[in-house]
Coordinates of N, CA and C in Angstrom, one line a residue:
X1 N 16.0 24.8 -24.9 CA 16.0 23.7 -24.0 C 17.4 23.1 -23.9
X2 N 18.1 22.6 -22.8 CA 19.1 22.7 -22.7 C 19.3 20.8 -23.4
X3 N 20.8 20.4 -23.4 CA 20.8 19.5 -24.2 C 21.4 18.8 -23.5
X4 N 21.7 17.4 -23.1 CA 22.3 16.5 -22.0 C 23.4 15.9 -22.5
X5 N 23.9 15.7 -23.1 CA 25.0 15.5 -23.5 C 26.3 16.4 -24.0
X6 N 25.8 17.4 -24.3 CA 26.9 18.6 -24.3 C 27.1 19.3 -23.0
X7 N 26.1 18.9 -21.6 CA 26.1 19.7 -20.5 C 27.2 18.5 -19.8
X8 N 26.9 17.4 -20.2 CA 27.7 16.1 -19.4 C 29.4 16.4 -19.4
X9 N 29.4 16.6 -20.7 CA 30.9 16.7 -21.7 C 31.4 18.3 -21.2
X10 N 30.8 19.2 -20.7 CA 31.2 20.7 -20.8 C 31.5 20.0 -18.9
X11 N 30.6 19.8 -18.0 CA 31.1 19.5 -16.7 C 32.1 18.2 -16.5
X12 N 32.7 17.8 -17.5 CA 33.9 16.8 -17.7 C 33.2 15.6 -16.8
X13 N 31.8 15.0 -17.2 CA 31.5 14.1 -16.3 C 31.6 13.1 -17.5
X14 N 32.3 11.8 -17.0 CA 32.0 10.6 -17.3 C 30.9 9.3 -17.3
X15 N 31.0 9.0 -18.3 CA 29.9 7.7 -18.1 C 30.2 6.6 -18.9
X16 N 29.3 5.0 -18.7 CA 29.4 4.5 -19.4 C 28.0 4.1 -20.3
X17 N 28.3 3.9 -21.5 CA 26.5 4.3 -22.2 C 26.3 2.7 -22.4
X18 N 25.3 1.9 -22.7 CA 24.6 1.0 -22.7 C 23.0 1.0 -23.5
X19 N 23.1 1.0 -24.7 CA 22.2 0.8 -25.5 C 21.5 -0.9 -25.7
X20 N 19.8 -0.5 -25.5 CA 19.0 -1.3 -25.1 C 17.8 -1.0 -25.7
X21 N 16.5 -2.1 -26.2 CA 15.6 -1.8 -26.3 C 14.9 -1.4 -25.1
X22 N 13.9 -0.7 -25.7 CA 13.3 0.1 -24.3 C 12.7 -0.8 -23.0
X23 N 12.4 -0.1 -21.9 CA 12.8 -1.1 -21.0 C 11.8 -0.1 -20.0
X24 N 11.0 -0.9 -19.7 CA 9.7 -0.3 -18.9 C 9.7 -0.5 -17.4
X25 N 10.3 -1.9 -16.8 CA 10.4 -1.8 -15.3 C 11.9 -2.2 -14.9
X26 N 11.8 -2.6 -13.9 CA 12.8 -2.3 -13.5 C 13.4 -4.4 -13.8
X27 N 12.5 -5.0 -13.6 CA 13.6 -6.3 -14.2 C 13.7 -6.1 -15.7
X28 N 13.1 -5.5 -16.5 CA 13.5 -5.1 -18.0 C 14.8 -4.4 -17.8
X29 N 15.2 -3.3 -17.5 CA 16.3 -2.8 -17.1 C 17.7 -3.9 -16.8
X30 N 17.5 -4.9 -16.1 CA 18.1 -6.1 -15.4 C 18.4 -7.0 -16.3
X31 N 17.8 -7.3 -16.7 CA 18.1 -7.9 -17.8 C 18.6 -7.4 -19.3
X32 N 18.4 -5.6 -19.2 CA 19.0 -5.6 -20.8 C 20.7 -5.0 -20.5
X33 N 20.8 -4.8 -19.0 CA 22.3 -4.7 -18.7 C 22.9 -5.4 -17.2
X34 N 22.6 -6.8 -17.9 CA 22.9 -7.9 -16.3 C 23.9 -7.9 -15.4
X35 N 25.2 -7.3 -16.2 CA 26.5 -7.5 -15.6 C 27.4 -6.5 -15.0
X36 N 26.4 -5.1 -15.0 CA 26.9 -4.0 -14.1 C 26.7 -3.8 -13.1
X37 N 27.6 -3.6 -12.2 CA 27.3 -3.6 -10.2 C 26.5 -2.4 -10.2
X38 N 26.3 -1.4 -10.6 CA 26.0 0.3 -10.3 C 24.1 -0.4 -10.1
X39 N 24.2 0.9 -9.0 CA 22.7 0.4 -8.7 C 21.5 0.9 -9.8
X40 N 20.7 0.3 -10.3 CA 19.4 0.4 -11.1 C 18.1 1.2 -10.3
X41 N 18.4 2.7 -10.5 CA 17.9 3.4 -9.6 C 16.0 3.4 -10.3
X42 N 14.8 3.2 -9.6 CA 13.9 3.8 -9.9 C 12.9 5.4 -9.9
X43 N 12.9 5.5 -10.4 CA 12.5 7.0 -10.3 C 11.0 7.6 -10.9
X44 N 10.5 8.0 -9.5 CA 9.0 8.3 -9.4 C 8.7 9.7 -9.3
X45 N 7.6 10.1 -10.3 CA 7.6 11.2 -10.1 C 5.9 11.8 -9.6
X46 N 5.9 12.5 -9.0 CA 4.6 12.5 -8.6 C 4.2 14.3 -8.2
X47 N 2.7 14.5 -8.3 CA 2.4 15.6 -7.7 C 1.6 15.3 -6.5
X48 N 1.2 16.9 -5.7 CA 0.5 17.0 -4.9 C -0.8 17.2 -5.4
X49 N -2.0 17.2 -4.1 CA -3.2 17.2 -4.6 C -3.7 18.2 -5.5
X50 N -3.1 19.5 -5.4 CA -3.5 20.9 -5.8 C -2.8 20.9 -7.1
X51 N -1.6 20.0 -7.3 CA -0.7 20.3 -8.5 C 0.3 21.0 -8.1
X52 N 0.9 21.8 -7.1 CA 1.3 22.5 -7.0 C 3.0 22.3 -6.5
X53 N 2.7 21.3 -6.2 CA 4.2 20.2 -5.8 C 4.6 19.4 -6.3
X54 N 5.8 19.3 -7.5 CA 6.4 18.3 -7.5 C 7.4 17.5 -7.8
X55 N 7.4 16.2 -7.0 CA 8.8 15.9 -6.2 C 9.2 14.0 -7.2
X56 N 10.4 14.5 -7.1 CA 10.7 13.2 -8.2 C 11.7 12.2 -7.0
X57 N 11.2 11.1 -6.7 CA 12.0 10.0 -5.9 C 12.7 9.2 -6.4
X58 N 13.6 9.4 -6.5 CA 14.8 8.0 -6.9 C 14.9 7.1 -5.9
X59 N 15.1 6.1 -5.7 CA 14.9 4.7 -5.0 C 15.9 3.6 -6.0
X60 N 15.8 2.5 -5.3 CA 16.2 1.5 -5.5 C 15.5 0.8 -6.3
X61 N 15.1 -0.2 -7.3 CA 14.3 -1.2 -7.8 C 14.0 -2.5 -6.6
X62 N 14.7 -2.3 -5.6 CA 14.1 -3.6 -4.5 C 13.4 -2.5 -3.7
X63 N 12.8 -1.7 -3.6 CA 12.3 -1.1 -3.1 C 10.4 -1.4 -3.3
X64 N 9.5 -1.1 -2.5 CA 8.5 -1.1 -2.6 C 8.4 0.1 -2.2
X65 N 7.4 0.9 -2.6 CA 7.5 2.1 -2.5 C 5.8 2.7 -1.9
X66 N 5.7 3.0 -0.4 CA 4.7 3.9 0.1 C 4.4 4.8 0.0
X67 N 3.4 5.5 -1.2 CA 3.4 6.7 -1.4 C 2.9 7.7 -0.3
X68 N 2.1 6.5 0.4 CA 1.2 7.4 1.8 C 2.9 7.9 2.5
X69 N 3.3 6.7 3.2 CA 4.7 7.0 3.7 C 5.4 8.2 3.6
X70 N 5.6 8.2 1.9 CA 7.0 9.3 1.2 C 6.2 10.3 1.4
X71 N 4.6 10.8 1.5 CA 4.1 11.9 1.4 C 4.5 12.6 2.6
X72 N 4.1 11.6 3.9 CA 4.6 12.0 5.0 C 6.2 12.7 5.3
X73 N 7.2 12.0 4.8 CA 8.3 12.1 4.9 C 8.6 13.8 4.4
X74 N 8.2 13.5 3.6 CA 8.2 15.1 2.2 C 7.4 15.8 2.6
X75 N 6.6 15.6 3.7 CA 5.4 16.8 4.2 C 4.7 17.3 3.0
X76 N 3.7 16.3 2.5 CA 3.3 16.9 1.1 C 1.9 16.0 1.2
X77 N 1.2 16.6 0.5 CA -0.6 16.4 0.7 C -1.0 15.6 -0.2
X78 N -1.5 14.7 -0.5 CA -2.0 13.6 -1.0 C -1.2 13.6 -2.2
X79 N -0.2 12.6 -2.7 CA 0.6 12.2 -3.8 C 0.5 11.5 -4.4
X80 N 0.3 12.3 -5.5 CA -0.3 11.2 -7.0 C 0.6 11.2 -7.6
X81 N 1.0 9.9 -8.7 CA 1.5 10.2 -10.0 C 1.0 11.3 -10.7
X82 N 2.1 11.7 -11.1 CA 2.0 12.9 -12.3 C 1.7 12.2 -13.6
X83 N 0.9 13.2 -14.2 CA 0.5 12.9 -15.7 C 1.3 12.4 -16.6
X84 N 1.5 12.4 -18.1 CA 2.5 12.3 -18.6 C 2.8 13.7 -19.5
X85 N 1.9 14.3 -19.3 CA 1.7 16.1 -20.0 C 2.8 16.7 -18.5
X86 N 2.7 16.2 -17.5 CA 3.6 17.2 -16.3 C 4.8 16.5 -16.8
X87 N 5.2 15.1 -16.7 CA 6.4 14.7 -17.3 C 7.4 15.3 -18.3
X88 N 6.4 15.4 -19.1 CA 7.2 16.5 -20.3 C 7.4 18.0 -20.0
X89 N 6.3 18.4 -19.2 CA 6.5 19.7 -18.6 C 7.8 20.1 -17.6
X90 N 7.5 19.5 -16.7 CA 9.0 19.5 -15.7 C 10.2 18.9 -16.3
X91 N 10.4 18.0 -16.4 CA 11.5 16.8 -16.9 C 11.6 16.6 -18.3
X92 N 10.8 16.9 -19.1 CA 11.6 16.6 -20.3 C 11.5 15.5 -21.3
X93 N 10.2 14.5 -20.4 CA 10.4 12.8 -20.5 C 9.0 12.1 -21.0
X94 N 9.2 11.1 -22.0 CA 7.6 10.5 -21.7 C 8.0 9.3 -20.2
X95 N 6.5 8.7 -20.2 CA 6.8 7.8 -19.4 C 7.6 6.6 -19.5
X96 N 8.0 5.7 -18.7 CA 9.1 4.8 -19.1 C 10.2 5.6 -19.2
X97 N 10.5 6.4 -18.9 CA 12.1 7.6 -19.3 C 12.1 8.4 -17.8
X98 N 11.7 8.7 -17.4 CA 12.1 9.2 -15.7 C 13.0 8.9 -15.3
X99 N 13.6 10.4 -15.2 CA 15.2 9.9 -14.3 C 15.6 11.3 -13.9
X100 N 16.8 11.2 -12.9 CA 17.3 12.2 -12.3 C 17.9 12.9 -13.6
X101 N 18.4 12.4 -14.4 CA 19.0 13.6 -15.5 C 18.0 14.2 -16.4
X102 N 16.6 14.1 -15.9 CA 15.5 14.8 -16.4 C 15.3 16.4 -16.1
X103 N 16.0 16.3 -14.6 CA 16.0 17.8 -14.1 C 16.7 19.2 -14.7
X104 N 17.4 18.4 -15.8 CA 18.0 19.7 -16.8 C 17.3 19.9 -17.5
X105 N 16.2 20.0 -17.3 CA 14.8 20.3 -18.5 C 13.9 21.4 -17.1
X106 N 14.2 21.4 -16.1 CA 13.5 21.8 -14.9 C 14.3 23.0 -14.6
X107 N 14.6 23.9 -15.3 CA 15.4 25.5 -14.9 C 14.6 26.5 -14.6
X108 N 13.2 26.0 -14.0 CA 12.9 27.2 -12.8 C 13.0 26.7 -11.5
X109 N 13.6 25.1 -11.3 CA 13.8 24.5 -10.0 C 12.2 24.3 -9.1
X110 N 11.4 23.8 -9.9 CA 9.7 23.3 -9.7 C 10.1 22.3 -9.0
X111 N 10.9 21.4 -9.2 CA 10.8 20.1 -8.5 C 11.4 20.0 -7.3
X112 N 10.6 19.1 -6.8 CA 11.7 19.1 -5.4 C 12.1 17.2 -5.9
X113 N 13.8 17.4 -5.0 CA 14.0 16.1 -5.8 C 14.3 15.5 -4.3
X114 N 14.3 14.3 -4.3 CA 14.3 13.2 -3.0 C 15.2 12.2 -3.6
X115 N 15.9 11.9 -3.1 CA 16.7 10.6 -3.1 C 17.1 9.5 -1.7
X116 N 16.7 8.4 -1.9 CA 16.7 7.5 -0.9 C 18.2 7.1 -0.9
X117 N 18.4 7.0 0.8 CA 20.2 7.2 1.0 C 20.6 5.6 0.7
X118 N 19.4 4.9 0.7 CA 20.3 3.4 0.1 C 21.2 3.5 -1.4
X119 N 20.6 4.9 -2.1 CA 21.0 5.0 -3.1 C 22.0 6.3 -3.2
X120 N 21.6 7.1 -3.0 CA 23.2 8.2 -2.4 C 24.1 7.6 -1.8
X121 N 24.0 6.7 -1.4 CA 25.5 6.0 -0.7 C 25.8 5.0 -1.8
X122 N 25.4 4.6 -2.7 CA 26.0 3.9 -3.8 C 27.0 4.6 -4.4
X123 N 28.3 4.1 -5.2 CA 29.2 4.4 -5.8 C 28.7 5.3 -7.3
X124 N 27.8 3.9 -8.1 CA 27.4 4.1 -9.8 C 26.0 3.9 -9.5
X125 N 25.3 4.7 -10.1 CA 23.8 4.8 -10.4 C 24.4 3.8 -11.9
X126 N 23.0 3.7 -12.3 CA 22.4 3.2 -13.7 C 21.1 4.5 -13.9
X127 N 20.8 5.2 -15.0 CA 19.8 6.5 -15.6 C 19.9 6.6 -16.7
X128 N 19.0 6.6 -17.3 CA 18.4 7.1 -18.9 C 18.7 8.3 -19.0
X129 N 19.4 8.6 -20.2 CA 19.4 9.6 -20.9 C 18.0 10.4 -21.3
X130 N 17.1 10.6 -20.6 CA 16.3 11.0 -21.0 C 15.2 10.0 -22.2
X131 N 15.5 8.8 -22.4 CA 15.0 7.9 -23.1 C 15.3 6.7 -22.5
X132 N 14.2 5.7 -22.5 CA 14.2 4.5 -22.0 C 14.8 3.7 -22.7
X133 N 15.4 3.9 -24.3 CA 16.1 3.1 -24.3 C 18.0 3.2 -24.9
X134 N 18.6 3.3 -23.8 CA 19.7 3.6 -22.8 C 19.7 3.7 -21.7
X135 N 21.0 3.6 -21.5 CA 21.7 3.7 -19.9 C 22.8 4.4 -19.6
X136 N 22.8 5.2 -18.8 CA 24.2 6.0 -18.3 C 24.5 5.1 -17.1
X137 N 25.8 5.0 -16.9 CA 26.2 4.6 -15.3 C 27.4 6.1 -15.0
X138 N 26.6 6.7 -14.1 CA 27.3 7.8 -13.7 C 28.1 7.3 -12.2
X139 N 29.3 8.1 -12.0 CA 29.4 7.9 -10.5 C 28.5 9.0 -9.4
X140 N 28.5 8.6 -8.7 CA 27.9 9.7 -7.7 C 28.6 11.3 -7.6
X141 N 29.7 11.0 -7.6 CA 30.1 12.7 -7.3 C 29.9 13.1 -8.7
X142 N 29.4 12.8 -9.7 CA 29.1 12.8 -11.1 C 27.8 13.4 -11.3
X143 N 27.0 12.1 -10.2 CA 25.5 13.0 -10.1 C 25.7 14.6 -9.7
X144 N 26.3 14.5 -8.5 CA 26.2 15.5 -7.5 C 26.6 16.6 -8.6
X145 N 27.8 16.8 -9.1 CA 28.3 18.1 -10.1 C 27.4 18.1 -11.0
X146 N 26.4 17.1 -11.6 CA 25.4 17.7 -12.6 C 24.2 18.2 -11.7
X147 N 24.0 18.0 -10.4 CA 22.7 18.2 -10.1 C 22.8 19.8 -9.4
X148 N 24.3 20.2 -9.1 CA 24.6 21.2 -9.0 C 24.3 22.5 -9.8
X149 N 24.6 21.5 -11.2 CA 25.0 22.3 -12.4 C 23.3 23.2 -12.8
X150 N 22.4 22.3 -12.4 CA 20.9 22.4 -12.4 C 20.3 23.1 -11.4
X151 N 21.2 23.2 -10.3 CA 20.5 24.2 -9.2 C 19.9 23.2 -8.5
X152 N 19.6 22.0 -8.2 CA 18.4 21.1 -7.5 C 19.5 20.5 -6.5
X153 N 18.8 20.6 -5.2 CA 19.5 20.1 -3.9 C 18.8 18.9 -3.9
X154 N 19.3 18.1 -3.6 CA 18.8 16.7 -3.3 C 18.0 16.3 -1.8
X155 N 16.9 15.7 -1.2 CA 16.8 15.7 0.0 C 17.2 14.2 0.1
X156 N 17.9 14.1 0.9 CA 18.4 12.9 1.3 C 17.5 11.9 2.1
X157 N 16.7 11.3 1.7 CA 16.1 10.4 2.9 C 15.8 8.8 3.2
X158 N 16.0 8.1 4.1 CA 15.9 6.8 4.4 C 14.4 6.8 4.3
X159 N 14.5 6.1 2.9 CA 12.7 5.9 2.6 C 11.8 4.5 2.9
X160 N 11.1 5.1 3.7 CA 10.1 3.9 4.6 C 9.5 3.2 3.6
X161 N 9.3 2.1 3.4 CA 8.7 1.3 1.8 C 7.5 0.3 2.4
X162 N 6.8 0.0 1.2 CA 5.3 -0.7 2.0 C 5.7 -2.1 2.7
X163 N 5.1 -2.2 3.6 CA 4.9 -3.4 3.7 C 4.5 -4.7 3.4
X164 N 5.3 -5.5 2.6 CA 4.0 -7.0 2.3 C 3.0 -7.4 3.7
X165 N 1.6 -7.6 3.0 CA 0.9 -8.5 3.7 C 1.2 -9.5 4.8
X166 N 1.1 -9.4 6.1 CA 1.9 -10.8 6.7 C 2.8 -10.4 7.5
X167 N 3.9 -9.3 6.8 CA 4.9 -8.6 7.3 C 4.8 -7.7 8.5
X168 N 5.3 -7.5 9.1 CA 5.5 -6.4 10.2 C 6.2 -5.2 9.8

């Protein structure tokens, strides 16, 4: 299984690390690293009904997130959270630990990966080392050469998010 830190250091990508007790949502996150601009990406991973799909969304933490919506978007058939047995299976991860640098654990390219362009157009992500408790802040063309490095194309999409109550 491949190892994330010697893949980071061999593709000469930089980061800054940030050690934290573990940190389950996203204002936990916020709080254990308050004073970094880089966006605090969320990352959801889900299958299809059959099992047979599945697709990991990175988003924003101001995001609300429509699964009915993203299903549509991804042309994908009723989208559930994934287990935490598929977690470790694809990615690499328990729960609480989901992140795009989970996909170096995914070298048959099973996943399909989605990324919301509020967040592709950011400079620095914030991502877990594969444990929830740390933080990488990568730059983006940082992502991009590791996600390369993995074989996984990114689908770029302006993600439709739920609506509050009330709201239009």
């Amino acid at each position: 299984m491949p190892s994330l830190f010697p893949l980071l250091d061999e593709l000469k990508i930089s980061y800054t690390t940030y050690d934290h007790a573990p940190v389950f949502t996203c204002d936990q996150a916020y709080a254990a690293i308050p004073d970094d601009p880089a966006v605090q990406t969320k990352n959801i991973f889900l299958r299809d009904k059959r099992g047979r799909r599945h697709l990991l969304l990175v988003t924003t933490c101001e995001k609300a997130v429509d699964i009915k919506r993203f299903a549509e978007q991804a042309n994908a058939d009723h989208l559930s959270f994934a287990s935490a047995e598929r977690l470790m299976k694809y990615l690499g991860v328990a729960p609480g630990s989901v992140t795009v640098l989970g996909l170096i654990h995914d070298t048959t390219n099973a996943v399909e990966l989605y990324i919301d362009a509020d967040v592709w157009q950011t400079a620095q992500w914030r991502c877990h080392p594969l444990v929830n408790t740390s933080t990488l802040v990568l730059a983006r063309p940082d992502i991009e050469k590791f996600l390369a490095s993995t074989g996984h194309t990114p689908h770029v999409i302006t993600l439709e998010t739920r609506r509050e109550s009330g709201i239009p």
